[in-house]
Amino acid sequence: MATPDSATNDAYIRDLPLLARLPDDDLKALAARGRVRRFAAGTTIFHEGDPGDALYVVVEGRVRISRISGAGGEATLALMGPGDCFGDLALFDGRPRSATATATSVTRTFVVSRDDFVNWVRERPAASLALLETLSLRLRRTDETVTDLVFLDLPHRLAKQLLTLAASLPEGDARKKQRIQVTQGELASMLGVSRESVNKQLNQFAREGWISLSRGAVTIQDAQALRTFD
Amino acid sequence: MATPDSATNDAYIRDLPLLARLPDDDLKALAARGRVRRFAAGTTIFHEGDPGDALYVVVEGRVRISRISGAGGEATLALMGPGDCFGDLALFDGRPRSATATATSVTRTFVVSRDDFVNWVRERPAASLALLETLSLRLRRTDETVTDLVFLDLPHRLAKQLLTLAASLPEGDARKKQRIQVTQGELASMLGVSRESVNKQLNQFAREGWISLSRGAVTIQDAQALRTFD
DNA sequence: CTCCATTCGAGATGCGCATCACAGAGTGGT
DNA sequence: ACCACTCTGTGATGCGCATCTCGAATGGAG
């Protein structure tokens, strides 16, 4: 079932929030235009400033979207897992990549070129509305990130981030245990603070009994406390 | 020419970036569905959490888009002038308002309801693509705001903000003089810092001769210096 | 012309987080 | 089994900006 012919490709995009609620025929038409690409762990998928001419859907693995500062720092804008898609902005406005995408584990992606996508969407007004809705929701989330950065201190931003990560955990075992696979350095990069500060605050939460820590993971013990502490 | 009949309404939306490059007929069809609303200075147009069911276009005046924190603070997300539109997210995803819109001076807006807009856009795939492009560009700008908040200190964010405001000055007299009508308190709210800090940094810039200050306005004297200082 | 609200300028003090500098604990590669 | 590397934990020190508290300048309302 891993054969990348057009008859099976539509499975890759069927459960995509970006494209959900589209008729089956439309999905198949899009799937037929795409192809599969694999990336090893640590590989750069595309880089800030590159010409942007394709949409990627994560089939398997993990991708980090980040931006780099002049002074060598790096801010993580998002983490993508199976079913998420990225590189879509370039599709709509034809501008260069505004961020860098890196595979943080072995990753399989489904790729659709800009031309193919635009042609496909031009004939499907319903798809456009779904896309508008998706972008709209992303814009809301980003606006919220901005106000969080302005209003909230590190402890509250960290608690919120942990809860968000827990909510986006895949169904099943890890979900129930509320075990988030993330290093403290990654958390720091998402929050725009130093790794050391994250470490100190996590241990603070752990002392309260709200979370427990292990190498490469945080487990939430008391989500309610994280939501309402002050 | 202020009569709000459908024959003249299309002038309100013709030069709108959100809707630019659409055929005249399509514009007229949309204009026919809208109406004009006026707001006094200081009036709230809509409030965070309100049901969102209309798109607004600024015809004349100024509108501030802001979000409020629990602790009483307020962050300005954007300032809108003639030709800008706001409230569009609610149109696409049907969610409650995520921010508050306030008229900061006497303001005339052109309003289109969600239902009218969705019906209109459903029949016009080309319009959808233009809308996707617009949202896409906004998402890029917001992402940049996030990275600026993470990477840049107050002096650099302030310089950048001044240059951005200068670039969006209306054509004509004020544009040439690079005179930005904004109070230091407003700048502080846009940058997410205190009014006092903005004041100190502005005076620093003024001492360098890069800007000059007057009540309710900042005039850029040396844009190049603001762009490249360190 | 006077009053009052708004805006601006500036100093003192303190907190939050960065930065620097390590040390120990896991983990993967050969 | 070893070594190199990544991840974690923690203290010392310092800077940036918030906060608090004034006073002074400006401009509109009556």
Coordinates of C-alpha atoms (C1' of nucleotides) in Angstrom, one line a residue:
Chain A
M1 CA 0.0 0.0 0.0
A2 CA 3.0 2.2 -0.2
T3 CA 3.1 2.2 -3.9
P4 CA 2.9 5.8 -5.1
D5 CA 0.5 5.4 -8.0
S6 CA -2.3 7.8 -8.4
A7 CA -4.9 5.2 -7.3
T8 CA -3.6 5.3 -3.8
N9 CA -2.3 8.8 -3.5
D10 CA -5.6 10.2 -2.4
A11 CA -5.3 8.5 0.9
Y12 CA -2.6 11.0 1.7
I13 CA -4.8 14.0 1.4
R14 CA -8.2 12.7 2.3
D15 CA -7.9 13.5 6.0
L16 CA -6.2 16.8 5.5
P17 CA -7.9 19.6 7.4
L18 CA -6.9 22.0 4.6
L19 CA -8.9 19.9 2.1
A20 CA -11.4 18.1 4.2
R21 CA -15.1 18.1 3.1
L22 CA -14.2 18.0 -0.6
P23 CA -16.0 15.5 -2.9
D24 CA -14.1 12.3 -3.5
D25 CA -13.6 13.0 -7.2
D26 CA -11.9 16.3 -6.5
L27 CA -9.5 14.7 -4.1
K28 CA -8.6 12.0 -6.6
A29 CA -8.0 14.6 -9.2
L30 CA -5.6 16.4 -6.9
A31 CA -3.9 13.2 -5.7
A32 CA -3.2 12.3 -9.3
R33 CA -1.1 15.4 -9.7
G34 CA 1.1 14.9 -6.7
R35 CA 4.1 12.7 -5.9
V36 CA 5.8 11.4 -2.8
R37 CA 9.1 12.6 -1.5
R38 CA 11.1 11.2 1.4
F39 CA 13.5 13.1 3.7
A40 CA 16.1 11.8 6.2
A41 CA 16.1 13.1 9.7
G42 CA 17.7 16.5 9.9
T43 CA 17.3 17.2 6.2
T44 CA 16.2 20.7 5.1
I45 CA 13.1 20.4 2.9
F46 CA 13.2 24.0 1.8
H47 CA 15.0 27.1 3.1
E48 CA 13.9 30.7 3.8
G49 CA 14.3 32.7 0.6
D50 CA 14.0 29.8 -1.8
P51 CA 11.5 30.2 -4.6
G52 CA 8.3 28.6 -3.3
D53 CA 6.6 26.4 -5.9
A54 CA 5.1 23.5 -4.1
L55 CA 2.7 22.4 -1.3
Y56 CA 3.8 19.6 1.1
V57 CA 1.6 17.3 3.1
V58 CA 3.2 15.3 5.9
V59 CA 2.4 11.6 5.4
E60 CA 4.7 10.3 8.1
G61 CA 7.3 11.9 10.4
R62 CA 7.8 15.4 11.8
V63 CA 8.7 18.7 10.3
R64 CA 9.8 21.9 12.0
I65 CA 8.9 25.3 10.5
S66 CA 11.4 27.9 11.7
R67 CA 12.8 31.3 11.0
I68 CA 16.4 32.4 11.6
S69 CA 17.5 35.7 13.1
G70 CA 20.6 37.7 12.0
A71 CA 22.2 36.9 15.3
G72 CA 22.2 33.2 14.9
G73 CA 19.0 32.5 16.9
E74 CA 16.2 30.4 15.5
A75 CA 12.5 30.6 16.3
T76 CA 10.2 27.6 15.8
L77 CA 6.9 28.8 14.3
A78 CA 5.2 25.4 14.1
L79 CA 5.7 21.6 14.3
M80 CA 3.9 19.6 11.7
G81 CA 2.9 15.9 11.9
P82 CA 1.0 13.5 9.7
G83 CA -2.0 15.2 8.1
D84 CA -0.6 18.7 8.4
C85 CA 0.5 20.6 5.4
F86 CA 3.0 23.4 4.9
G87 CA 4.4 25.5 2.2
D88 CA 0.9 26.6 1.2
L89 CA 1.5 30.3 1.4
A90 CA 3.9 30.2 -1.5
L91 CA 1.2 28.5 -3.4
F92 CA -1.3 31.3 -3.1
D93 CA 1.0 34.4 -3.5
G94 CA 3.9 33.0 -5.4
R95 CA 6.5 34.6 -3.0
P96 CA 9.7 33.1 -1.8
R97 CA 9.6 30.9 1.2
S98 CA 9.3 33.0 4.4
A99 CA 10.5 30.2 6.6
T100 CA 12.6 27.1 6.7
A101 CA 11.2 23.6 6.8
T102 CA 13.3 20.8 8.4
A103 CA 12.5 17.1 8.8
T104 CA 13.2 16.3 12.4
S105 CA 12.7 12.6 11.9
V106 CA 12.5 10.3 8.8
T107 CA 9.7 11.9 6.9
R108 CA 7.5 11.1 4.0
T109 CA 5.7 13.9 2.2
F110 CA 3.2 14.3 -0.5
V111 CA 4.0 17.1 -2.9
V112 CA 1.8 19.1 -5.3
S113 CA 3.4 21.7 -7.5
R114 CA 2.1 25.3 -7.6
D115 CA 0.9 25.1 -11.2
D116 CA -1.0 21.9 -10.7
F117 CA -2.6 23.2 -7.6
V118 CA -3.7 26.5 -9.0
N119 CA -5.2 24.8 -12.0
W120 CA -7.0 22.4 -9.8
V121 CA -8.4 25.0 -7.4
R122 CA -9.5 27.3 -10.2
E123 CA -12.1 24.8 -11.3
R124 CA -13.4 24.2 -7.7
P125 CA -15.0 27.2 -6.0
A126 CA -16.0 25.0 -3.0
A127 CA -12.4 24.1 -2.4
S128 CA -11.4 27.8 -2.4
L129 CA -13.9 28.4 0.4
A130 CA -12.4 25.6 2.5
L131 CA -9.0 26.9 1.9
L132 CA -10.0 30.4 2.9
E133 CA -11.5 29.0 6.1
T134 CA -8.2 27.2 6.9
L135 CA -6.0 30.2 6.3
S136 CA -8.5 32.3 8.3
L137 CA -8.1 30.0 11.3
R138 CA -4.3 30.0 11.0
L139 CA -4.4 33.8 11.0
R140 CA -6.4 33.7 14.2
R141 CA -3.9 31.4 15.9
T142 CA -1.0 33.5 14.9
D143 CA -2.7 36.7 16.2
E144 CA -3.1 34.9 19.4
T145 CA 0.6 34.0 19.5
V146 CA 1.4 37.7 19.1
T147 CA -0.8 38.8 22.0
D148 CA 0.5 35.9 24.1
L149 CA 4.1 37.1 23.5
V150 CA 3.0 40.6 24.5
F151 CA 0.9 39.8 27.6
L152 CA 2.0 36.6 29.1
D153 CA 5.2 35.8 31.0
L154 CA 7.2 32.6 30.5
P155 CA 5.4 30.4 33.1
H156 CA 2.0 31.1 31.5
R157 CA 3.2 30.8 27.9
L158 CA 4.9 27.5 28.8
A159 CA 1.8 26.1 30.4
K160 CA -0.3 27.1 27.4
Q161 CA 2.2 25.5 25.0
L162 CA 2.3 22.3 26.9
L163 CA -1.5 22.1 26.8
T164 CA -1.6 22.9 23.1
L165 CA 1.0 20.2 22.4
A166 CA -0.9 17.7 24.5
A167 CA -4.1 18.5 22.6
S168 CA -2.4 17.8 19.2
L169 CA -1.1 14.5 20.4
P170 CA -2.0 11.6 18.0
E171 CA -4.9 9.4 19.2
G172 CA -4.1 6.4 21.2
D173 CA -1.6 5.4 23.8
A174 CA 0.6 8.5 24.1
R175 CA -2.5 10.6 24.1
K176 CA -4.0 9.0 27.1
K177 CA -0.7 9.3 29.1
Q178 CA -0.4 12.9 28.1
R179 CA 3.2 12.3 27.2
I180 CA 4.6 15.0 25.0
Q181 CA 7.8 14.1 23.1
V182 CA 9.7 17.3 23.0
T183 CA 13.1 18.4 24.3
Q184 CA 13.4 21.5 26.5
G185 CA 15.5 23.1 23.8
E186 CA 12.6 22.7 21.3
L187 CA 10.2 24.2 23.8
A188 CA 12.5 27.1 24.2
S189 CA 12.7 27.7 20.5
M190 CA 8.9 27.6 20.2
L191 CA 8.4 30.1 23.0
G192 CA 11.2 32.4 22.1
V193 CA 13.1 32.1 25.4
S194 CA 16.3 30.5 26.5
R195 CA 16.6 26.7 27.1
E196 CA 17.7 27.4 30.7
S197 CA 14.6 29.4 31.6
V198 CA 12.4 26.6 30.2
N199 CA 14.3 24.1 32.3
K200 CA 13.9 26.1 35.5
Q201 CA 10.2 26.6 34.9
L202 CA 9.5 23.0 34.0
N203 CA 11.2 21.9 37.3
Q204 CA 9.0 24.4 39.1
F205 CA 5.9 22.8 37.6
A206 CA 7.3 19.4 38.4
R207 CA 7.8 20.4 42.0
E208 CA 4.1 21.4 42.1
G209 CA 3.3 17.9 40.8
W210 CA 1.6 19.2 37.7
I211 CA 4.0 17.5 35.2
S212 CA 6.8 14.9 35.3
L213 CA 9.9 15.1 33.3
S214 CA 12.1 12.6 31.5
R215 CA 14.7 12.9 28.8
G216 CA 13.1 14.1 25.6
A217 CA 9.6 14.2 27.0
V218 CA 7.2 16.0 29.3
T219 CA 4.2 14.2 30.8
I220 CA 1.2 16.2 32.1
Q221 CA -0.1 15.1 35.4
D222 CA -2.6 17.8 36.2
A223 CA -3.9 19.6 33.1
Q224 CA -6.4 21.6 35.1
A225 CA -3.7 23.1 37.3
L226 CA -1.7 24.1 34.3
R227 CA -4.8 25.8 32.9
T228 CA -5.8 27.8 35.9
F229 CA -2.6 28.4 38.0
D230 CA -1.6 31.9 38.9
Chain B
M1 CA -22.0 61.5 -4.7
A2 CA -22.5 60.2 -1.1
T3 CA -25.8 58.7 -2.0
P4 CA -25.5 55.0 -1.1
D5 CA -27.2 53.5 -4.1
S6 CA -25.7 50.6 -5.8
A7 CA -24.6 52.6 -8.8
T8 CA -22.0 54.4 -6.7
N9 CA -21.1 51.9 -4.0
D10 CA -18.6 50.1 -6.2
A11 CA -16.2 53.1 -5.8
Y12 CA -15.8 52.0 -2.2
I13 CA -14.4 48.6 -3.0
R14 CA -12.8 49.2 -6.4
D15 CA -9.3 50.1 -5.0
L16 CA -9.4 47.5 -2.2
P17 CA -6.3 45.3 -2.2
L18 CA -8.5 42.4 -1.0
L19 CA -10.6 42.6 -4.1
A20 CA -8.3 44.3 -6.6
R21 CA -8.0 42.7 -10.1
L22 CA -11.5 41.6 -10.2
P23 CA -13.7 42.3 -13.3
D24 CA -15.9 45.4 -13.0
D25 CA -19.1 43.4 -13.2
D26 CA -18.1 41.3 -10.2
L27 CA -17.3 44.4 -8.2
K28 CA -20.6 46.0 -9.0
A29 CA -22.4 42.8 -8.0
L30 CA -20.7 42.9 -4.6
A31 CA -21.2 46.7 -4.2
A32 CA -24.9 46.3 -4.7
R33 CA -25.1 44.0 -1.7
G34 CA -23.4 46.3 0.7
R35 CA -24.4 49.4 2.7
V36 CA -22.7 52.4 4.4
R37 CA -22.3 52.8 8.1
R38 CA -20.8 55.7 10.0
F39 CA -19.1 55.7 13.4
A40 CA -18.2 58.6 15.7
A41 CA -14.6 59.0 17.0
G42 CA -14.1 56.5 19.9
T43 CA -17.0 54.2 18.9
T44 CA -16.6 50.5 19.1
I45 CA -17.4 48.9 15.8
F46 CA -17.4 45.4 17.1
H47 CA -16.0 43.7 20.1
E48 CA -13.9 40.6 20.8
G49 CA -16.3 37.7 21.2
D50 CA -19.2 39.2 19.2
P51 CA -20.7 37.0 16.6
G52 CA -18.9 37.9 13.3
D53 CA -21.2 38.3 10.4
A54 CA -20.0 41.2 8.3
L55 CA -17.0 42.5 6.4
Y56 CA -16.0 46.2 6.8
V57 CA -14.2 48.4 4.4
V58 CA -12.8 51.7 5.6
V59 CA -14.0 54.5 3.3
E60 CA -12.8 57.4 5.4
G61 CA -11.3 57.6 8.9
R62 CA -9.2 55.4 11.0
V63 CA -9.8 52.1 12.8
R64 CA -7.8 50.4 15.4
I65 CA -7.8 46.6 15.7
S66 CA -6.8 45.5 19.2
R67 CA -7.0 42.6 21.7
I68 CA -7.4 42.9 25.4
S69 CA -5.5 41.0 28.1
G70 CA -7.0 39.8 31.3
A71 CA -4.8 42.2 33.3
G72 CA -6.3 45.3 31.6
G73 CA -3.6 45.7 29.0
E74 CA -4.4 46.3 25.3
A75 CA -2.4 45.3 22.3
T76 CA -2.9 47.0 19.0
L77 CA -2.7 44.5 16.2
A78 CA -3.3 46.9 13.3
L79 CA -4.3 50.4 12.2
M80 CA -6.7 50.6 9.3
G81 CA -7.1 53.5 6.9
P82 CA -9.2 54.2 3.8
G83 CA -9.1 51.2 1.4
D84 CA -8.2 48.7 4.2
C85 CA -10.7 46.1 5.2
F86 CA -11.2 44.2 8.4
G87 CA -13.5 41.7 10.0
D88 CA -12.9 39.4 7.0
L89 CA -11.8 36.4 9.1
A90 CA -15.2 36.0 10.5
L91 CA -16.5 35.9 7.0
F92 CA -14.5 32.9 6.0
D93 CA -14.7 30.8 9.1
G94 CA -17.9 32.0 10.8
R95 CA -16.2 32.3 14.2
P96 CA -16.7 35.0 16.8
R97 CA -14.7 38.2 16.5
S98 CA -11.1 37.5 17.7
A99 CA -10.4 41.2 18.2
T100 CA -12.0 44.6 18.9
A101 CA -12.4 47.3 16.2
T102 CA -12.6 50.9 17.3
A103 CA -13.0 54.0 15.2
T104 CA -10.3 56.4 16.4
S105 CA -11.7 59.3 14.3
V106 CA -15.0 59.9 12.5
T107 CA -15.2 56.9 10.2
R108 CA -17.3 55.9 7.2
T109 CA -17.3 52.2 6.4
F110 CA -18.8 50.0 3.7
V111 CA -20.4 46.8 5.1
V112 CA -21.1 43.5 3.4
S113 CA -22.9 40.7 5.3
R114 CA -21.4 37.2 5.5
D115 CA -24.3 35.6 3.6
D116 CA -24.1 38.1 0.8
F117 CA -20.4 37.7 0.6
V118 CA -20.3 34.0 0.6
N119 CA -22.9 33.7 -2.1
W120 CA -21.1 36.2 -4.2
V121 CA -17.7 34.5 -3.8
R122 CA -19.1 31.0 -4.4
E123 CA -19.8 32.0 -8.0
R124 CA -16.4 33.6 -8.6
P125 CA -13.4 31.3 -8.5
A126 CA -11.1 34.1 -9.6
A127 CA -12.1 36.1 -6.6
S128 CA -11.3 33.3 -4.3
L129 CA -7.7 33.1 -5.6
A130 CA -7.3 36.8 -5.0
L131 CA -8.6 36.4 -1.5
L132 CA -6.3 33.5 -0.8
E133 CA -3.4 35.6 -1.9
T134 CA -4.4 38.5 0.4
L135 CA -4.8 36.2 3.4
S136 CA -1.5 34.6 2.6
L137 CA 0.3 37.9 2.6
R138 CA -1.3 38.8 5.9
L139 CA -0.2 35.5 7.4
R140 CA 3.4 36.3 6.3
R141 CA 3.3 39.7 7.9
T142 CA 2.0 38.3 11.2
D143 CA 4.6 35.6 11.2
E144 CA 7.2 38.3 10.8
T145 CA 5.7 40.2 13.8
V146 CA 6.1 37.0 15.8
T147 CA 9.8 36.6 14.9
D148 CA 10.4 40.3 15.5
L149 CA 8.9 40.0 19.0
V150 CA 11.2 37.1 19.7
F151 CA 14.5 38.4 18.2
L152 CA 14.4 42.2 18.2
D153 CA 14.8 44.5 21.1
L154 CA 12.8 47.6 21.6
P155 CA 15.0 50.1 19.7
H156 CA 15.0 47.9 16.5
R157 CA 11.3 47.1 16.7
L158 CA 10.5 50.8 17.2
A159 CA 12.7 51.8 14.2
K160 CA 11.0 49.2 12.1
Q161 CA 7.6 50.3 13.2
L162 CA 8.3 53.9 12.3
L163 CA 9.5 52.9 8.9
T164 CA 6.4 50.8 8.3
L165 CA 4.1 53.5 9.4
A166 CA 5.9 56.0 7.1
A167 CA 5.5 53.6 4.2
S168 CA 1.8 53.4 4.7
L169 CA 1.3 57.2 4.9
P170 CA -1.2 58.5 2.4
E171 CA 0.1 60.0 -0.8
G172 CA 0.8 63.7 -0.8
D173 CA 2.0 66.3 1.6
A174 CA 2.3 64.3 4.8
R175 CA 4.0 61.6 2.9
K176 CA 6.8 63.8 1.6
K177 CA 7.5 65.2 5.0
Q178 CA 7.5 61.7 6.5
R179 CA 5.4 63.0 9.3
I180 CA 3.6 60.2 11.2
Q181 CA 0.6 61.1 13.2
V182 CA 0.8 58.8 16.2
T183 CA 1.1 59.3 19.9
Q184 CA 3.8 57.6 21.9
G185 CA 1.1 55.7 23.8
E186 CA -0.2 54.3 20.5
L187 CA 3.3 53.3 19.4
A188 CA 3.7 51.5 22.8
S189 CA 0.5 49.6 22.3
M190 CA 1.6 48.5 18.8
L191 CA 4.9 47.3 20.0
G192 CA 3.7 45.7 23.2
V193 CA 6.0 47.8 25.5
S194 CA 5.4 50.6 28.0
R195 CA 4.8 54.2 27.0
E196 CA 7.8 55.3 29.0
S197 CA 10.2 53.0 27.2
V198 CA 9.0 54.3 23.8
N199 CA 9.5 57.8 25.0
K200 CA 13.0 57.2 26.1
Q201 CA 14.0 55.5 22.9
L202 CA 12.3 58.1 20.7
N203 CA 14.3 60.8 22.5
Q204 CA 17.4 58.7 21.9
F205 CA 16.7 58.6 18.1
A206 CA 16.0 62.4 18.2
R207 CA 19.3 63.1 19.9
E208 CA 21.0 61.2 17.0
G209 CA 19.1 63.4 14.7
W210 CA 17.3 60.6 13.0
I211 CA 13.8 61.8 13.9
S212 CA 12.1 64.9 15.4
L213 CA 9.3 64.9 17.8
S214 CA 6.2 66.9 18.3
R215 CA 3.0 66.5 20.2
G216 CA 1.1 63.6 18.6
A217 CA 3.5 63.1 15.7
V218 CA 6.9 61.7 14.8
T219 CA 8.8 63.0 11.8
I220 CA 11.5 60.9 10.2
Q221 CA 14.6 62.8 9.3
D222 CA 17.0 60.0 8.3
A223 CA 15.2 56.9 7.2
Q224 CA 18.5 55.2 6.1
A225 CA 19.9 55.6 9.6
L226 CA 16.8 54.0 11.1
R227 CA 17.1 51.1 8.7
T228 CA 20.7 50.3 9.3
F229 CA 21.7 51.4 12.8
D230 CA 23.1 49.1 15.4
Chain C
dC1 C1' -8.7 83.4 28.8
dT2 C1' -8.9 79.8 32.0
dC3 C1' -9.6 75.0 33.1
dC4 C1' -8.9 70.3 32.4
dA5 C1' -7.5 66.3 29.8
dT6 C1' -4.1 64.5 27.2
dT7 C1' 0.5 64.0 26.0
dC8 C1' 5.3 64.1 26.9
dG9 C1' 9.8 63.9 29.7
dA10 C1' 12.4 61.9 33.1
dG11 C1' 14.4 59.6 37.3
dA12 C1' 14.4 55.7 40.8
dT13 C1' 13.7 51.0 41.8
dG14 C1' 12.9 46.2 40.9
dC15 C1' 11.8 42.0 38.4
dG16 C1' 12.3 38.7 34.6
dC17 C1' 14.8 36.5 31.7
dA18 C1' 19.4 36.2 29.1
dT19 C1' 23.8 34.9 29.3
dC20 C1' 27.8 32.4 31.0
dA21 C1' 29.8 28.6 32.9
dC22 C1' 29.7 24.1 34.3
dA23 C1' 28.5 19.2 35.8
dG24 C1' 26.0 14.9 35.4
dA25 C1' 23.0 11.7 32.8
dG26 C1' 21.4 9.3 28.7
dT27 C1' 22.2 7.5 24.0
dG28 C1' 24.0 6.2 19.6
dG29 C1' 28.0 4.9 16.8
dT30 C1' 32.0 2.0 15.9
Chain D
dA1 C1' 32.6 -1.1 25.9
dC2 C1' 34.0 3.0 24.8
dC3 C1' 33.7 7.7 23.2
dA4 C1' 31.3 11.6 21.5
dC5 C1' 27.2 14.0 21.6
dT6 C1' 22.9 15.5 23.1
dC7 C1' 20.0 16.6 26.7
dT8 C1' 19.2 18.1 31.4
dG9 C1' 20.0 20.6 35.8
dT10 C1' 21.7 24.7 38.4
dG11 C1' 24.1 28.7 40.2
dA12 C1' 26.2 33.6 39.4
dT13 C1' 25.8 37.9 37.2
dG14 C1' 23.9 41.5 34.4
dC15 C1' 20.9 44.0 31.2
dG16 C1' 16.5 45.5 29.4
dC17 C1' 12.3 47.0 30.2
dA18 C1' 8.3 47.5 33.6
dT19 C1' 6.5 50.0 37.1
dC20 C1' 5.8 53.9 39.9
dT21 C1' 5.8 58.7 40.4
dC22 C1' 6.3 62.9 39.5
dG23 C1' 6.1 67.6 36.8
dA24 C1' 5.7 70.3 32.7
dA25 C1' 3.9 71.4 28.0
dT26 C1' 0.2 71.5 24.9
dG27 C1' -4.4 72.0 23.1
dG28 C1' -9.4 71.9 23.2
dA29 C1' -13.8 73.2 25.7
dG30 C1' -16.5 76.5 27.9

